[in-house]
Protein backbone atom coordinates (compact mmCIF):
# COMPACT_ATOMS: atom_id res chain seq x y z
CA UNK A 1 -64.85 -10.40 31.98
CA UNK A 2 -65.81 -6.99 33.95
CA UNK A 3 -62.58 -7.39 36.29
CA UNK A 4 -60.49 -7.68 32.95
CA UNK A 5 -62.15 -4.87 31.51
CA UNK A 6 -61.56 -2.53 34.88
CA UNK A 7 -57.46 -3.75 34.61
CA UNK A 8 -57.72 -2.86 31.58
CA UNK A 9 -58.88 0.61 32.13
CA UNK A 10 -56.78 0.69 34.85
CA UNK A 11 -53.86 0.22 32.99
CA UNK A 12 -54.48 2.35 30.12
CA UNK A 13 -55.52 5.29 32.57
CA UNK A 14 -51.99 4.96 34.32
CA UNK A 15 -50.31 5.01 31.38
CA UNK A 16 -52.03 7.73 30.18
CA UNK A 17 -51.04 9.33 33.44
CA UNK A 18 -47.49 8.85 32.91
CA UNK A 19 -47.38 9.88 29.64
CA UNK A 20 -49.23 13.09 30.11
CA UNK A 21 -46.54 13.82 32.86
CA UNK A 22 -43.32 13.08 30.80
CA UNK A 23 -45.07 15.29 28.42
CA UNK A 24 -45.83 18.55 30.94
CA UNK A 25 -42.36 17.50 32.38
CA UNK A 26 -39.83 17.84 29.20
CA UNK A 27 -42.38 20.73 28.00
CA UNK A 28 -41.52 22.98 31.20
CA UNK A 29 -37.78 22.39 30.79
CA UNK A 30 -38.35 23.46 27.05
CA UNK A 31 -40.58 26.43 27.86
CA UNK A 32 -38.60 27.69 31.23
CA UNK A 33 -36.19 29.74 29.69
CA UNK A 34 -38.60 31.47 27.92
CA UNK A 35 -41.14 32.41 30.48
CA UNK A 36 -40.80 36.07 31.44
CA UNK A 37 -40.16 37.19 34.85
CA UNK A 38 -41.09 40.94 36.55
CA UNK A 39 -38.32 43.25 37.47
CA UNK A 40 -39.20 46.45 39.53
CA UNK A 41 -36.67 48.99 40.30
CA UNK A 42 -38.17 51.34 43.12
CA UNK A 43 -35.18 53.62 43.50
CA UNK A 44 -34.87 55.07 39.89
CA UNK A 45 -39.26 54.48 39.36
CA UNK A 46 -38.89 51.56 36.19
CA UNK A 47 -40.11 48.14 35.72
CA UNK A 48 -39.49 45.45 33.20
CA UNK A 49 -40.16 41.96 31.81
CA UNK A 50 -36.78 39.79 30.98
CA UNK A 51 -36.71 35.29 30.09
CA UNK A 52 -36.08 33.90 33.16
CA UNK A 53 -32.86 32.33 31.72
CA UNK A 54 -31.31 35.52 31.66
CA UNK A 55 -29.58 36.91 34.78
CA UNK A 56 -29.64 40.39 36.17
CA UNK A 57 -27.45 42.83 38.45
CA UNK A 58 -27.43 46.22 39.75
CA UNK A 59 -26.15 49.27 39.96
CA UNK A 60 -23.12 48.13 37.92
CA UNK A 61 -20.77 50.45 35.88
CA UNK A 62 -23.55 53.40 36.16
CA UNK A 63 -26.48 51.36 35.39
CA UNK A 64 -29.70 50.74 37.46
CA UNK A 65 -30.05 47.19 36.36
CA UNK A 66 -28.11 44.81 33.30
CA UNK A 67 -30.15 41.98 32.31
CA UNK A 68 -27.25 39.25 31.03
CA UNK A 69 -28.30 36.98 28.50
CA UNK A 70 -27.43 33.08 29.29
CA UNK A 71 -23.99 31.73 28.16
CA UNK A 72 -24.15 29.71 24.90
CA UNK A 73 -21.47 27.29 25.57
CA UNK A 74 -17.87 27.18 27.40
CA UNK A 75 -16.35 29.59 24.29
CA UNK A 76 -19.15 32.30 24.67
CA UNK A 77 -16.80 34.83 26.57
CA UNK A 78 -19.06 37.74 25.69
CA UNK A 79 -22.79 38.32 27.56
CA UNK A 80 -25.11 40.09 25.72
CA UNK A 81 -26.93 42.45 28.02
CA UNK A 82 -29.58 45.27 28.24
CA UNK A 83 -28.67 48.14 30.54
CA UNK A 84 -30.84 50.69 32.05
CA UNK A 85 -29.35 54.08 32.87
CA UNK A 86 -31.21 56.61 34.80
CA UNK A 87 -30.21 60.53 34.36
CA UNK A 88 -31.09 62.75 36.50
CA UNK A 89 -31.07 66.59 34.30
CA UNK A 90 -32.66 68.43 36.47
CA UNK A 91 -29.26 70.55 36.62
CA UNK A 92 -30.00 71.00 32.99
CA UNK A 93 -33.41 70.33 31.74
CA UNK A 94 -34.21 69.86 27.82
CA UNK A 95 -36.47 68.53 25.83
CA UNK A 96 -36.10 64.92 24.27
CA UNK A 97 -34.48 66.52 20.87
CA UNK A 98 -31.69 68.45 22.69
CA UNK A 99 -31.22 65.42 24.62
CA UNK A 100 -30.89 63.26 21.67
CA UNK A 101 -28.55 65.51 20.01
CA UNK A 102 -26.52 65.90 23.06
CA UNK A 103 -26.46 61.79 23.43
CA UNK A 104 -25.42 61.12 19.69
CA UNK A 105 -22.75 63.73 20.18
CA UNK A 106 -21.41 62.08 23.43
CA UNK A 107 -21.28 58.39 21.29
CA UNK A 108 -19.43 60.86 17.66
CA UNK A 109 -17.35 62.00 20.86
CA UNK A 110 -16.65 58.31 22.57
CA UNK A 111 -16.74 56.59 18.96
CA UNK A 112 -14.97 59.12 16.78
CA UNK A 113 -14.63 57.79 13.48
CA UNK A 114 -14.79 53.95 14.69
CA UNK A 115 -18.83 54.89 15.01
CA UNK A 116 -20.94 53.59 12.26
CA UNK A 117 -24.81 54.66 12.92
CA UNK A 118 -26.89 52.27 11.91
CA UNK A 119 -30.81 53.66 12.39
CA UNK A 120 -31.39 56.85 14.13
CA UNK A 121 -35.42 57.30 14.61
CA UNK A 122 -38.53 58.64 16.68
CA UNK A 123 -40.10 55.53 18.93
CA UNK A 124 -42.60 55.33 21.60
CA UNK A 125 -41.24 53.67 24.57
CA UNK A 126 -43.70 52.82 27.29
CA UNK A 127 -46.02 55.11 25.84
CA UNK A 128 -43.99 58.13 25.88
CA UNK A 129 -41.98 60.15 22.69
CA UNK A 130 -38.65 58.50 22.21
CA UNK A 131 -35.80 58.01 20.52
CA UNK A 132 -33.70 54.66 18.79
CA UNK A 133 -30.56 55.00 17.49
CA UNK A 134 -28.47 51.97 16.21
CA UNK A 135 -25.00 51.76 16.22
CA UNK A 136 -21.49 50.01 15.72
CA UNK A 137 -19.04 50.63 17.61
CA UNK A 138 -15.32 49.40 15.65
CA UNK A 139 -12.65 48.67 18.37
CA UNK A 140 -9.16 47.07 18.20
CA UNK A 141 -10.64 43.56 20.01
CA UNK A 142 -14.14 43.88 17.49
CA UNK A 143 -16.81 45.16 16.88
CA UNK A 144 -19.80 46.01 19.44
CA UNK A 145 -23.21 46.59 17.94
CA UNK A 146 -25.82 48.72 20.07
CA UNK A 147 -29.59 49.77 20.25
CA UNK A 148 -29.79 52.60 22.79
CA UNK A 149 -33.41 53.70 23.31
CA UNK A 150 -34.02 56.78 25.58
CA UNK A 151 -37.24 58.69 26.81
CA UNK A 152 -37.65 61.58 29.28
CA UNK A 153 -40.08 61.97 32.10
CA UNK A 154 -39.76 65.23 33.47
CA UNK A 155 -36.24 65.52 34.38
CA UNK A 156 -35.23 61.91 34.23
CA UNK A 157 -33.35 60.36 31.43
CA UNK A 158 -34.00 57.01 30.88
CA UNK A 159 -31.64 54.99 28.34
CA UNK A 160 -31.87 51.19 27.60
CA UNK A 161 -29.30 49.87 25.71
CA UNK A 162 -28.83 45.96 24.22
CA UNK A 163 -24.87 45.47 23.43
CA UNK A 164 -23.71 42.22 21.70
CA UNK A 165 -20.44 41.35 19.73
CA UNK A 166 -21.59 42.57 16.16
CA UNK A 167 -21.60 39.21 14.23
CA UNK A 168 -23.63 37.94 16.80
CA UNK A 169 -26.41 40.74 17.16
CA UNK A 170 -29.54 39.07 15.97
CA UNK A 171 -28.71 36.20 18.18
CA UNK A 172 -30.36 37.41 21.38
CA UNK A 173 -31.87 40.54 19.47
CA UNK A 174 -35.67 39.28 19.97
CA UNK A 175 -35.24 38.74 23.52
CA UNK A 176 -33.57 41.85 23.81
CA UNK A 177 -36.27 43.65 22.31
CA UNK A 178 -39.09 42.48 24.08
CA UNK A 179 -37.29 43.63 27.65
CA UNK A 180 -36.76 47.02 25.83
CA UNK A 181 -40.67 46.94 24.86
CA UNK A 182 -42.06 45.78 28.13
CA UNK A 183 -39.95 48.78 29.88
CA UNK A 184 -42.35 51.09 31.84
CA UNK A 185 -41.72 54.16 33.93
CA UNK A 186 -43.61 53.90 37.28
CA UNK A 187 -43.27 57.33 38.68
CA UNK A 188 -44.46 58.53 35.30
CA UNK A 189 -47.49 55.93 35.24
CA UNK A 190 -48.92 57.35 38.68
CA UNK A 191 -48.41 60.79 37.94
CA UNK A 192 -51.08 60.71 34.64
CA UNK A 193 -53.56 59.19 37.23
């Protein structure tokens, strides 16, 4: 009666076991995309959070760093990304308003009429004064939508922008904002200490 009672046990703990591990196993592959991963840029003084399903690159087409998001399927031709562009203005110091006016005139300049602004608004980014300013921008193959944050820290300009095909935006939009609100500015961190 005991030994039946100990197989029994036995038995139940193992399955159990396996169970518990199919569990953790198809969990992870669920959860992995999602799980953030850290990105420090030394050169330009940033660092970031992005899902580790995303890819990144650097110092491609003028940016520090582009975070790509994951292709959907064998049709998804266009990667959303985030950039991060890094200005130095030291040749031309302002202040964050004279900067923002100067950047929204550059895009009314690049755009021209095909520019439809979207939100255009004060934010904190990494603790510092801000700005966010949302945009579409019309073209003869569609329409790209944009969020371009920017802050200053002394005389570096730092822009993050998310780009994605316009009916297709809010797709990645949550991801993309949570690598725009984990962005920190490293120089600028040590310097209050």
């Amino acid at each position: 009666m005991m030994q039946r009672r100990q197989k029994q046990t036995i038995i139940a703990s193992v399955t159990a076991a396996i169970g518990l591990a199919l569990i953790l196993t198809v969990g992870w592959f669920f959860v992995k995309p999602y799980w953030s991963l850290g990105y420090e840029n030394a050169q330009y003084g940033f660092a970031l959070k992005y899902p580790a399903a995303w890819s990144f690159a650097e110092n491609q087409g003028g940016a520090a760093a582009i975070f790509y998001s994951p292709k959907e399927n064998a049709l998804d031709i266009f990667k959303e990304s985030v950039n991060i562009v890094v200005q130095d203005i030291s040749r031309n110091p302002m202040t964050l308003e004279k900067y923002t006016e100067t950047a929204i005139t550059q895009m009314n300049a690049v755009f021209g009429i095909n520019l439809e602004i979207l939100v255009s608004t004060q934010i904190s980014i990494g603790n510092r004064p801000g700005h966010q300013f949302i945009f579409i921008g019309k073209g003869p193959d569609g329409n790209l939508q944009y969020q371009c944050r920017w802050t200053l820290a002394g005389t570096t300009a730092y822009q993050i922008t998310y780009t994605a095909v316009a009916s297709g935006y809010e797709r990645h939009l949550a991801e993309a904002e949570r690598i725009m609100g984990s962005f920190r500015i490293r120089a600028a961190d040590e310097e209050s200490r």
